[in-house]
Structure formats: C-alpha cells, structure tokens
PDB file of C-alpha atoms in Angstrom:
ATOM      1  CA  MET C  52       0.000   0.000   0.000  1.00 38.00           C
ATOM      2  CA  ALA C  53       1.323   3.445  -0.899  1.00 42.00           C
ATOM      3  CA  ALA C  54       2.282   5.743   1.981  1.00 50.00           C
ATOM      4  CA  GLN C  55      -0.200   8.425   2.923  1.00 63.00           C
ATOM      5  CA  ARG C  56       0.771  11.822   1.575  1.00 69.00           C
ATOM      6  CA  SER C  57       1.259  14.669   4.010  1.00 80.00           C
ATOM      7  CA  THR C  58      -0.937  17.748   4.066  1.00 82.00           C
ATOM      8  CA  THR C  59       2.017  19.774   2.787  1.00 85.00           C
ATOM      9  CA  ASP C  60       2.405  17.444  -0.206  1.00 87.00           C
ATOM     10  CA  ILE C  61      -1.300  17.756  -1.006  1.00 87.00           C
ATOM     11  CA  LEU C  62      -1.202  21.552  -0.784  1.00 88.00           C
ATOM     12  CA  ASP C  63       1.823  21.639  -3.081  1.00 88.00           C
ATOM     13  CA  ALA C  64      -0.064  19.432  -5.528  1.00 88.00           C
ATOM     14  CA  ALA C  65      -3.045  21.796  -5.318  1.00 91.00           C
ATOM     15  CA  VAL C  66      -0.833  24.628  -6.545  1.00 91.00           C
ATOM     16  CA  HIS C  67      -0.042  22.531  -9.620  1.00 91.00           C
ATOM     17  CA  VAL C  68      -3.771  21.981 -10.193  1.00 92.00           C
ATOM     18  CA  ARG C  69      -4.345  25.747 -10.156  1.00 92.00           C
ATOM     19  CA  GLU C  70      -1.494  26.231 -12.620  1.00 92.00           C
ATOM     20  CA  ALA C  71      -2.915  23.531 -14.914  1.00 90.00           C
ATOM     21  CA  ALA C  72      -6.382  25.117 -14.720  1.00 92.00           C
ATOM     22  CA  ARG C  73      -4.950  28.552 -15.536  1.00 90.00           C
ATOM     23  CA  SER C  74      -3.101  27.077 -18.500  1.00 88.00           C
ATOM     24  CA  ALA C  75      -6.241  25.304 -19.736  1.00 87.00           C
ATOM     25  CA  THR C  76      -8.264  28.500 -19.344  1.00 87.00           C
ATOM     26  CA  SER C  77      -5.812  30.404 -21.518  1.00 83.00           C
ATOM     27  CA  GLY C  78      -5.910  27.658 -24.145  1.00 79.00           C
ATOM     28  CA  ALA C  79      -2.237  26.754 -23.740  1.00 77.00           C
ATOM     29  CA  THR C  80      -3.039  23.182 -22.681  1.00 78.00           C
ATOM     30  CA  GLY C  81      -6.051  20.871 -22.639  1.00 84.00           C
ATOM     31  CA  ILE C  82      -8.474  20.182 -19.792  1.00 88.00           C
ATOM     32  CA  GLY C  83      -6.917  16.748 -19.371  1.00 88.00           C
ATOM     33  CA  THR C  84      -3.885  18.345 -17.726  1.00 89.00           C
ATOM     34  CA  VAL C  85      -6.142  19.565 -14.913  1.00 91.00           C
ATOM     35  CA  LEU C  86      -7.351  16.049 -14.109  1.00 90.00           C
ATOM     36  CA  ALA C  87      -3.802  14.730 -14.342  1.00 90.00           C
ATOM     37  CA  ALA C  88      -2.680  17.313 -11.776  1.00 90.00           C
ATOM     38  CA  LEU C  89      -5.681  16.534  -9.579  1.00 92.00           C
ATOM     39  CA  SER C  90      -4.553  12.901  -9.331  1.00 89.00           C
ATOM     40  CA  GLU C  91      -1.633  14.162  -7.241  1.00 88.00           C
ATOM     41  CA  VAL C  92      -4.070  15.741  -4.776  1.00 89.00           C
ATOM     42  CA  MET C  93      -6.235  12.634  -4.472  1.00 88.00           C
ATOM     43  CA  GLU C  94      -5.840   9.252  -6.105  1.00 87.00           C
ATOM     44  CA  TYR C  95      -8.864   8.221  -8.150  1.00 90.00           C
ATOM     45  CA  ASP C  96     -10.044   5.491 -10.490  1.00 92.00           C
ATOM     46  CA  HIS C  97     -12.257   7.723 -12.634  1.00 93.00           C
ATOM     47  CA  ALA C  98     -12.689  11.474 -13.016  1.00 94.00           C
ATOM     48  CA  SER C  99     -14.236  13.955 -15.417  1.00 95.00           C
ATOM     49  CA  LEU C 100     -14.721  17.661 -15.993  1.00 95.00           C
ATOM     50  CA  THR C 101     -17.866  18.558 -17.882  1.00 95.00           C
ATOM     51  CA  ARG C 102     -19.287  21.776 -19.304  1.00 94.00           C
ATOM     52  CA  TRP C 103     -22.988  22.592 -19.006  1.00 91.00           C
ATOM     53  CA  ASP C 104     -24.743  23.443 -22.287  1.00 89.00           C
ATOM     54  CA  PRO C 105     -27.756  25.596 -21.317  1.00 85.00           C
ATOM     55  CA  LEU C 106     -29.256  25.419 -24.810  1.00 82.00           C
ATOM     56  CA  ARG C 107     -29.266  21.637 -25.110  1.00 84.00           C
ATOM     57  CA  ARG C 108     -29.765  21.174 -21.357  1.00 88.00           C
ATOM     58  CA  ARG C 109     -26.978  18.631 -21.005  1.00 91.00           C
ATOM     59  CA  HIS C 110     -23.336  18.282 -19.977  1.00 94.00           C
ATOM     60  CA  THR C 111     -20.449  17.821 -22.390  1.00 93.00           C
ATOM     61  CA  THR C 112     -17.352  15.964 -21.229  1.00 93.00           C
ATOM     62  CA  LEU C 113     -14.190  17.993 -21.803  1.00 92.00           C
ATOM     63  CA  ALA C 114     -11.884  15.397 -20.251  1.00 92.00           C
ATOM     64  CA  GLY C 115     -12.569  12.191 -18.385  1.00 90.00           C
ATOM     65  CA  SER C 116     -11.775   8.550 -17.741  1.00 91.00           C
ATOM     66  CA  TYR C 117     -15.167   7.066 -16.904  1.00 94.00           C
ATOM     67  CA  PRO C 118     -16.456   4.125 -18.997  1.00 92.00           C
ATOM     68  CA  ASP C 119     -18.690   5.092 -21.916  1.00 91.00           C
ATOM     69  CA  ASP C 120     -21.962   4.213 -20.179  1.00 93.00           C
ATOM     70  CA  ALA C 121     -21.009   6.253 -17.107  1.00 94.00           C
ATOM     71  CA  THR C 122     -19.963   9.197 -19.289  1.00 94.00           C
ATOM     72  CA  ALA C 123     -23.299   9.047 -21.112  1.00 94.00           C
ATOM     73  CA  TYR C 124     -25.129   9.150 -17.764  1.00 95.00           C
ATOM     74  CA  ILE C 125     -23.129  12.152 -16.571  1.00 95.00           C
ATOM     75  CA  GLU C 126     -23.797  14.016 -19.806  1.00 94.00           C
ATOM     76  CA  THR C 127     -27.490  13.311 -20.344  1.00 94.00           C
ATOM     77  CA  ARG C 128     -29.098  12.069 -17.121  1.00 95.00           C
ATOM     78  CA  LEU C 129     -27.147  13.281 -14.104  1.00 94.00           C
ATOM     79  CA  HIS C 130     -28.936  16.646 -13.969  1.00 92.00           C
ATOM     80  CA  HIS C 131     -32.214  14.737 -13.469  1.00 93.00           C
ATOM     81  CA  ASP C 132     -30.791  12.615 -10.620  1.00 94.00           C
ATOM     82  CA  PRO C 133     -32.161  13.480  -7.143  1.00 93.00           C
ATOM     83  CA  VAL C 134     -28.575  13.896  -5.928  1.00 91.00           C
ATOM     84  CA  PHE C 135     -28.074  16.745  -8.404  1.00 91.00           C
ATOM     85  CA  ALA C 136     -30.687  18.890  -6.652  1.00 87.00           C
ATOM     86  CA  VAL C 137     -28.594  18.634  -3.487  1.00 87.00           C
ATOM     87  CA  LEU C 138     -25.407  19.450  -5.375  1.00 85.00           C
ATOM     88  CA  ARG C 139     -26.875  22.636  -6.835  1.00 83.00           C
ATOM     89  CA  GLY C 140     -28.417  23.679  -3.533  1.00 74.00           C
ATOM     90  CA  PRO C 141     -27.717  26.952  -1.708  1.00 65.00           C
ATOM     91  CA  ALA C 142     -24.570  25.575  -0.027  1.00 59.00           C
ATOM     92  CA  ARG C 143     -22.999  24.800  -3.436  1.00 59.00           C
ATOM     93  CA  GLY C 144     -20.407  22.585  -1.803  1.00 67.00           C
ATOM     94  CA  GLY C 145     -18.975  19.348  -3.093  1.00 82.00           C
ATOM     95  CA  LEU C 146     -20.882  16.225  -2.103  1.00 88.00           C
ATOM     96  CA  TRP C 147     -18.673  13.331  -1.007  1.00 90.00           C
ATOM     97  CA  LEU C 148     -20.101   9.868  -1.501  1.00 90.00           C
ATOM     98  CA  ARG C 149     -19.550   8.858   2.112  1.00 87.00           C
ATOM     99  CA  ASP C 150     -21.699  11.817   3.227  1.00 87.00           C
ATOM    100  CA  VAL C 151     -24.720  11.094   1.006  1.00 90.00           C
ATOM    101  CA  PRO C 152     -27.685   9.816   3.079  1.00 90.00           C
ATOM    102  CA  ARG C 153     -28.542   6.169   2.437  1.00 91.00           C
ATOM    103  CA  GLN C 154     -32.087   6.998   1.367  1.00 93.00           C
ATOM    104  CA  LEU C 155     -30.764   9.428  -1.239  1.00 92.00           C
ATOM    105  CA  LEU C 156     -28.350   6.812  -2.599  1.00 92.00           C
ATOM    106  CA  ALA C 157     -31.219   4.322  -2.805  1.00 94.00           C
ATOM    107  CA  ALA C 158     -33.200   6.821  -4.921  1.00 94.00           C
ATOM    108  CA  SER C 159     -30.246   7.743  -7.144  1.00 94.00           C
ATOM    109  CA  PRO C 160     -30.052   5.993 -10.542  1.00 94.00           C
ATOM    110  CA  GLY C 161     -26.545   7.377 -10.858  1.00 93.00           C
ATOM    111  CA  PHE C 162     -25.374   5.428  -7.830  1.00 94.00           C
ATOM    112  CA  GLN C 163     -27.476   2.307  -8.344  1.00 95.00           C
ATOM    113  CA  GLU C 164     -26.906   1.941 -12.106  1.00 93.00           C
ATOM    114  CA  VAL C 165     -23.486   3.541 -12.646  1.00 93.00           C
ATOM    115  CA  LEU C 166     -21.257   3.895  -9.573  1.00 94.00           C
ATOM    116  CA  SER C 167     -22.239   0.785  -7.641  1.00 94.00           C
ATOM    117  CA  PRO C 168     -21.568  -1.637 -10.550  1.00 94.00           C
ATOM    118  CA  LEU C 169     -18.122  -0.026 -10.901  1.00 93.00           C
ATOM    119  CA  GLY C 170     -17.356  -0.817  -7.254  1.00 94.00           C
ATOM    120  CA  ILE C 171     -17.079   2.858  -6.314  1.00 94.00           C
ATOM    121  CA  GLN C 172     -16.795   3.430  -2.565  1.00 92.00           C
ATOM    122  CA  ASP C 173     -15.853   7.088  -2.337  1.00 92.00           C
ATOM    123  CA  GLY C 174     -15.363  10.269  -4.338  1.00 93.00           C
ATOM    124  CA  VAL C 175     -16.851  13.706  -4.828  1.00 94.00           C
ATOM    125  CA  ALA C 176     -19.255  15.455  -7.167  1.00 94.00           C
ATOM    126  CA  GLN C 177     -18.798  19.223  -7.325  1.00 93.00           C
ATOM    127  CA  CYS C 178     -21.009  21.680  -9.199  1.00 92.00           C
ATOM    128  CA  LEU C 179     -19.016  24.539 -10.696  1.00 92.00           C
ATOM    129  CA  PHE C 180     -20.196  28.145 -10.837  1.00 90.00           C
ATOM    130  CA  ALA C 181     -18.669  31.175 -12.566  1.00 86.00           C
ATOM    131  CA  THR C 182     -17.969  34.293 -10.544  1.00 82.00           C
ATOM    132  CA  ASP C 183     -21.163  35.857 -11.946  1.00 77.00           C
ATOM    133  CA  GLY C 184     -23.252  32.979 -10.560  1.00 83.00           C
ATOM    134  CA  ARG C 185     -23.766  30.985 -13.772  1.00 86.00           C
ATOM    135  CA  TYR C 186     -23.698  27.202 -13.470  1.00 89.00           C
ATOM    136  CA  VAL C 187     -20.944  26.172 -15.909  1.00 91.00           C
ATOM    137  CA  GLY C 188     -20.230  22.502 -15.287  1.00 94.00           C
ATOM    138  CA  MET C 189     -19.238  19.746 -12.958  1.00 95.00           C
ATOM    139  CA  LEU C 190     -16.311  17.838 -11.486  1.00 96.00           C
ATOM    140  CA  ASN C 191     -16.832  14.131 -10.791  1.00 96.00           C
ATOM    141  CA  VAL C 192     -14.189  12.017  -9.061  1.00 95.00           C
ATOM    142  CA  SER C 193     -14.628   8.368  -8.049  1.00 94.00           C
ATOM    143  CA  THR C 194     -12.468   5.790  -6.292  1.00 92.00           C
ATOM    144  CA  ARG C 195     -12.893   2.146  -5.359  1.00 91.00           C
ATOM    145  CA  ARG C 196     -10.908   2.685  -2.153  1.00 85.00           C
ATOM    146  CA  PRO C 197     -12.391   4.433   0.887  1.00 77.00           C
ATOM    147  CA  ARG C 198     -10.385   7.486   1.874  1.00 69.00           C
ATOM    148  CA  ARG C 199      -8.987   8.273   5.290  1.00 69.00           C
ATOM    149  CA  THR C 200     -10.774  10.536   7.749  1.00 68.00           C
ATOM    150  CA  PRO C 201     -10.027  13.384   8.191  1.00 70.00           C
ATOM    151  CA  ASP C 202      -8.884  13.920   4.634  1.00 78.00           C
ATOM    152  CA  PRO C 203      -7.139  17.197   3.687  1.00 82.00           C
ATOM    153  CA  ALA C 204      -8.216  16.651   0.059  1.00 83.00           C
ATOM    154  CA  HIS C 205     -11.766  17.573   1.186  1.00 84.00           C
ATOM    155  CA  ALA C 206     -10.811  21.178   1.829  1.00 86.00           C
ATOM    156  CA  VAL C 207      -8.403  21.373  -1.096  1.00 88.00           C
ATOM    157  CA  VAL C 208     -11.019  20.352  -3.681  1.00 89.00           C
ATOM    158  CA  THR C 209     -13.341  23.024  -2.295  1.00 87.00           C
ATOM    159  CA  LEU C 210     -10.594  25.650  -2.540  1.00 88.00           C
ATOM    160  CA  LEU C 211      -9.942  24.664  -6.156  1.00 93.00           C
ATOM    161  CA  THR C 212     -13.577  25.063  -7.217  1.00 91.00           C
ATOM    162  CA  GLU C 213     -13.087  28.492  -8.806  1.00 92.00           C
ATOM    163  CA  ALA C 214     -10.097  27.212 -10.799  1.00 94.00           C
ATOM    164  CA  PHE C 215     -12.120  24.250 -12.109  1.00 95.00           C
ATOM    165  CA  ALA C 216     -15.015  26.562 -13.006  1.00 93.00           C
ATOM    166  CA  ALA C 217     -12.755  28.940 -14.942  1.00 93.00           C
ATOM    167  CA  ALA C 218     -11.272  25.994 -16.860  1.00 93.00           C
ATOM    168  CA  VAL C 219     -14.669  24.732 -18.093  1.00 93.00           C
ATOM    169  CA  ASP C 220     -16.400  28.104 -18.536  1.00 90.00           C
ATOM    170  CA  PRO C 221     -16.512  28.909 -22.286  1.00 84.00           C
ATOM    171  CA  ARG C 222     -16.618  32.630 -21.518  1.00 78.00           C
ATOM    172  CA  SER C 223     -13.275  32.554 -19.693  1.00 73.00           C
ATOM    173  CA  GLY C 224     -11.290  30.946 -22.523  1.00 60.00           C
ATOM    174  CA  PRO C 225      -9.242  32.724 -25.198  1.00 54.00           C
ATOM    175  CA  SER C 226     -11.009  34.788 -27.814  1.00 46.00           C
ATOM    176  CA  PRO C 227     -11.069  33.586 -31.447  1.00 44.00           C
ATOM    177  CA  GLU C 228      -8.491  36.270 -32.258  1.00 43.00           C
ATOM    178  CA  GLU C 229      -6.174  35.012 -29.508  1.00 43.00           C
ATOM    179  CA  THR C 230      -6.595  31.416 -30.642  1.00 43.00           C
ATOM    180  CA  ALA C 231      -5.757  32.338 -34.240  1.00 45.00           C
ATOM    181  CA  ALA C 232      -2.734  34.337 -33.135  1.00 46.00           C
ATOM    182  CA  ALA C 233      -1.457  31.384 -31.089  1.00 43.00           C
ATOM    183  CA  GLY C 234      -1.018  29.350 -34.268  1.00 45.00           C
ATOM    184  CA  PRO C 235      -0.833  25.563 -34.516  1.00 42.00           C
ATOM    185  CA  THR C 236       0.324  25.095 -30.916  1.00 37.00           C
ATOM    186  CA  ALA C 237      -3.028  26.304 -29.567  1.00 38.00           C
ATOM    187  CA  ASP C 238      -5.408  23.824 -27.906  1.00 41.00           C
ATOM    188  CA  VAL C 239      -7.673  22.882 -30.814  1.00 39.00           C
ATOM    189  CA  ARG C 240     -11.191  21.774 -29.886  1.00 47.00           C
ATOM    190  CA  PRO C 241     -12.597  18.656 -31.613  1.00 54.00           C
ATOM    191  CA  PRO C 242     -14.948  19.381 -34.542  1.00 63.00           C
ATOM    192  CA  GLY C 243     -18.443  20.146 -33.326  1.00 67.00           C
ATOM    193  CA  GLY C 244     -17.419  19.718 -29.708  1.00 75.00           C
ATOM    194  CA  LEU C 245     -17.401  15.926 -30.103  1.00 80.00           C
ATOM    195  CA  SER C 246     -15.569  13.740 -27.603  1.00 79.00           C
ATOM    196  CA  PRO C 247     -12.720  11.486 -28.831  1.00 76.00           C
ATOM    197  CA  ARG C 248     -15.014   8.432 -28.717  1.00 83.00           C
ATOM    198  CA  GLU C 249     -17.776  10.278 -30.600  1.00 85.00           C
ATOM    199  CA  LEU C 250     -15.246  11.197 -33.286  1.00 84.00           C
ATOM    200  CA  GLN C 251     -14.349   7.509 -33.596  1.00 84.00           C
ATOM    201  CA  VAL C 252     -18.003   6.566 -34.035  1.00 90.00           C
ATOM    202  CA  LEU C 253     -18.534   9.421 -36.489  1.00 89.00           C
ATOM    203  CA  ALA C 254     -15.590   8.156 -38.542  1.00 87.00           C
ATOM    204  CA  GLU C 255     -17.080   4.658 -38.624  1.00 90.00           C
ATOM    205  CA  LEU C 256     -20.352   6.049 -40.009  1.00 92.00           C
ATOM    206  CA  THR C 257     -18.563   7.014 -43.213  1.00 90.00           C
ATOM    207  CA  THR C 258     -18.158   3.289 -44.022  1.00 90.00           C
ATOM    208  CA  GLY C 259     -21.863   2.474 -43.755  1.00 90.00           C
ATOM    209  CA  ARG C 260     -21.236  -0.035 -40.956  1.00 91.00           C
ATOM    210  CA  THR C 261     -24.094  -1.080 -38.687  1.00 93.00           C
ATOM    211  CA  ASN C 262     -24.121  -0.320 -34.958  1.00 94.00           C
ATOM    212  CA  ARG C 263     -23.130  -3.928 -34.242  1.00 93.00           C
ATOM    213  CA  GLU C 264     -20.215  -3.776 -36.671  1.00 92.00           C
ATOM    214  CA  ILE C 265     -19.027  -0.483 -35.179  1.00 91.00           C
ATOM    215  CA  ALA C 266     -19.348  -1.944 -31.686  1.00 90.00           C
ATOM    216  CA  GLU C 267     -17.155  -4.901 -32.604  1.00 89.00           C
ATOM    217  CA  ARG C 268     -14.455  -2.619 -34.028  1.00 86.00           C
ATOM    218  CA  LEU C 269     -14.441  -0.250 -31.028  1.00 83.00           C
ATOM    219  CA  TYR C 270     -14.963  -2.935 -28.335  1.00 82.00           C
ATOM    220  CA  ILE C 271     -18.142  -1.387 -26.973  1.00 86.00           C
ATOM    221  CA  THR C 272     -21.791  -2.459 -27.013  1.00 89.00           C
ATOM    222  CA  PRO C 273     -24.216  -1.716 -29.888  1.00 91.00           C
ATOM    223  CA  ARG C 274     -26.359   0.166 -27.373  1.00 92.00           C
ATOM    224  CA  THR C 275     -23.418   2.420 -26.506  1.00 90.00           C
ATOM    225  CA  VAL C 276     -22.824   3.032 -30.221  1.00 93.00           C
ATOM    226  CA  GLY C 277     -26.453   4.094 -30.554  1.00 93.00           C
ATOM    227  CA  THR C 278     -26.077   6.491 -27.639  1.00 93.00           C
ATOM    228  CA  HIS C 279     -22.963   8.037 -29.189  1.00 92.00           C
ATOM    229  CA  ILE C 280     -24.790   8.504 -32.490  1.00 94.00           C
ATOM    230  CA  GLU C 281     -27.653  10.264 -30.682  1.00 93.00           C
ATOM    231  CA  HIS C 282     -25.107  12.618 -29.066  1.00 91.00           C
ATOM    232  CA  ILE C 283     -23.382  13.235 -32.413  1.00 91.00           C
ATOM    233  CA  LEU C 284     -26.637  14.128 -34.159  1.00 92.00           C
ATOM    234  CA  ALA C 285     -27.626  16.446 -31.292  1.00 91.00           C
ATOM    235  CA  LYS C 286     -24.257  18.218 -31.130  1.00 88.00           C
ATOM    236  CA  LEU C 287     -24.027  18.676 -34.904  1.00 87.00           C
ATOM    237  CA  ASP C 288     -27.762  19.411 -35.299  1.00 86.00           C
ATOM    238  CA  LEU C 289     -28.121  16.758 -38.004  1.00 89.00           C
ATOM    239  CA  PRO C 290     -31.223  14.701 -38.888  1.00 90.00           C
ATOM    240  CA  ASN C 291     -29.748  11.229 -39.380  1.00 92.00           C
ATOM    241  CA  ARG C 292     -26.592   9.109 -39.596  1.00 92.00           C
ATOM    242  CA  ALA C 293     -26.299   9.624 -43.358  1.00 91.00           C
ATOM    243  CA  ALA C 294     -26.008  13.368 -42.810  1.00 89.00           C
ATOM    244  CA  ALA C 295     -23.453  12.718 -40.060  1.00 90.00           C
ATOM    245  CA  ALA C 296     -21.426  10.535 -42.434  1.00 89.00           C
ATOM    246  CA  ALA C 297     -21.500  13.294 -45.038  1.00 87.00           C
ATOM    247  CA  ARG C 298     -20.304  15.830 -42.459  1.00 84.00           C
ATOM    248  CA  ALA C 299     -17.442  13.521 -41.452  1.00 82.00           C
ATOM    249  CA  ALA C 300     -16.420  13.109 -45.077  1.00 80.00           C
ATOM    250  CA  ALA C 301     -16.461  16.884 -45.533  1.00 72.00           C
ATOM    251  CA  TRP C 302     -14.175  17.237 -42.502  1.00 72.00           C
ATOM    252  CA  GLY C 303     -11.861  14.545 -43.842  1.00 68.00           C
ATOM    253  CA  ILE C 304     -12.487  12.234 -40.886  1.00 76.00           C
ATOM    254  CA  GLU C 305     -11.785   8.580 -41.635  1.00 76.00           C
ATOM    255  CA  PRO C 306     -11.848   5.424 -39.464  1.00 77.00           C
ATOM    256  CA  SER C 307      -8.562   3.939 -38.285  1.00 65.00           C
ATOM    257  CA  ARG C 308      -7.247   0.990 -40.236  1.00 57.00           C
TER     258      ARG C 308
END
C-alpha cells in the first residue's frame, strides 16, 4: 500500500492543479492536464470535468476517464438525478459519496446503475459556478478505495472550485483572435465539440457499418454506439446518420485501419 501523503504534499499538488487550470483557461493546454494534476491531490479510479450546455440542457465531457456508459449518464441524465438537486443547492459545496444519506443513494439511478456496478466506494461530485453565478459545469471524481478521515483533500477540492469553473467556462477561454494568433500550438477543440469516442463513431459512419459492426471494431456495445450517435446528431444538429457521415467526409475524418 502506498504511503499516505502529508498535508504539505497535497497543498503543493493543489498549486499545480491551479497552474494547470490557468493554463487550460488560456488555451495553452487541454483540460486533461487539470485532471492529471488533480490525481496528485487525491488518487482516483475515474474522473471527469464537464461543461454545461444551457441550450441543449446537457453536460459535455471535456476530459474524463469514466467508462462510456457512465460518461453518457453524466452528460445526459445526471442533472435529473435526485442527488443533483442537493449538489446545486444553496450551499454549493462538493458532495462526497460517504456523506450522502442512504435513502438518497437508494433513490439515485446514478449510484445504483453507474457507480455501484463499478465498485465505487468514495469520491466527490462538485457543481461549478462562474464568478457571476452561472452554473458552468461539474467535477466528478470516483475511487474504489475508501479514503482516510479526516482527509485534507476535502478542503483542497473546495478551494480549487473556482479554478475548475474557470477551466470549463466557455466565456473565460481565449477569444477567437487570440486562438488564431497562437497558431498551430493552440489547444484545438474537436470538430463540433465531439468527444474522442464520438469522433471515432462518427468516422465509422462514413463506411456504412451497422451499430453492431461499429461496436465490434471499437470494443463497446451496440447500445453504446447508438447512444454516441444520438449525441453526435444532437451536437451537430443533423437529422440522421447519413447526414453525419457526409459531415465527417467533408471534414476529412476517416476510421482507423
């Protein structure tokens, strides 16, 4: 078993998280660097940072390591979960799994259908708000190992909330002029805001493969493929998979060999 890190070590790691968030906000690096830095504050099995889309009423994953089904839940169903109402309550503090009342866990599809099957025993869900009060996204962190009590990471994650919010807030990123001036080293967003997995599925659509055939190539279930296609059509505002395939071809996106 790894030695417990001291409070000083965790605070030093928190400084690196703030630096990574500042870098991601400016567009110098991707959001994934923030989660990588966070792993030095608290070890985790899965984590994600998502941005809230107020027009589509859903979250979009900017970086994460959850399985596809869990990611789909976070993006499209989590904001309907009874736990979410607590998260967005007046206190606006992170909700640690160990502190969630049993009756609330029993009523939560997110815990019963997603976290419990993954063997998750601890972690935190943190709603993120911009300085002007807008809800901009969410941090989710999960671990299969119960954490020690007291845990200095509790306070540190709370202190980092503003940094996380700035990193996911689209209004706090670089302007189009700044991005163009930065040249090819700038952090380039995926076409249409699609996740890496959605881009893979989109590429497969150009071949005319069925959901089952795509699933076999990507080692996921046909149902998950269908969910990704729904997300792709919604994000790109397209009517069907044929139109999505045409868009992929126009972008020059092709499936891997």
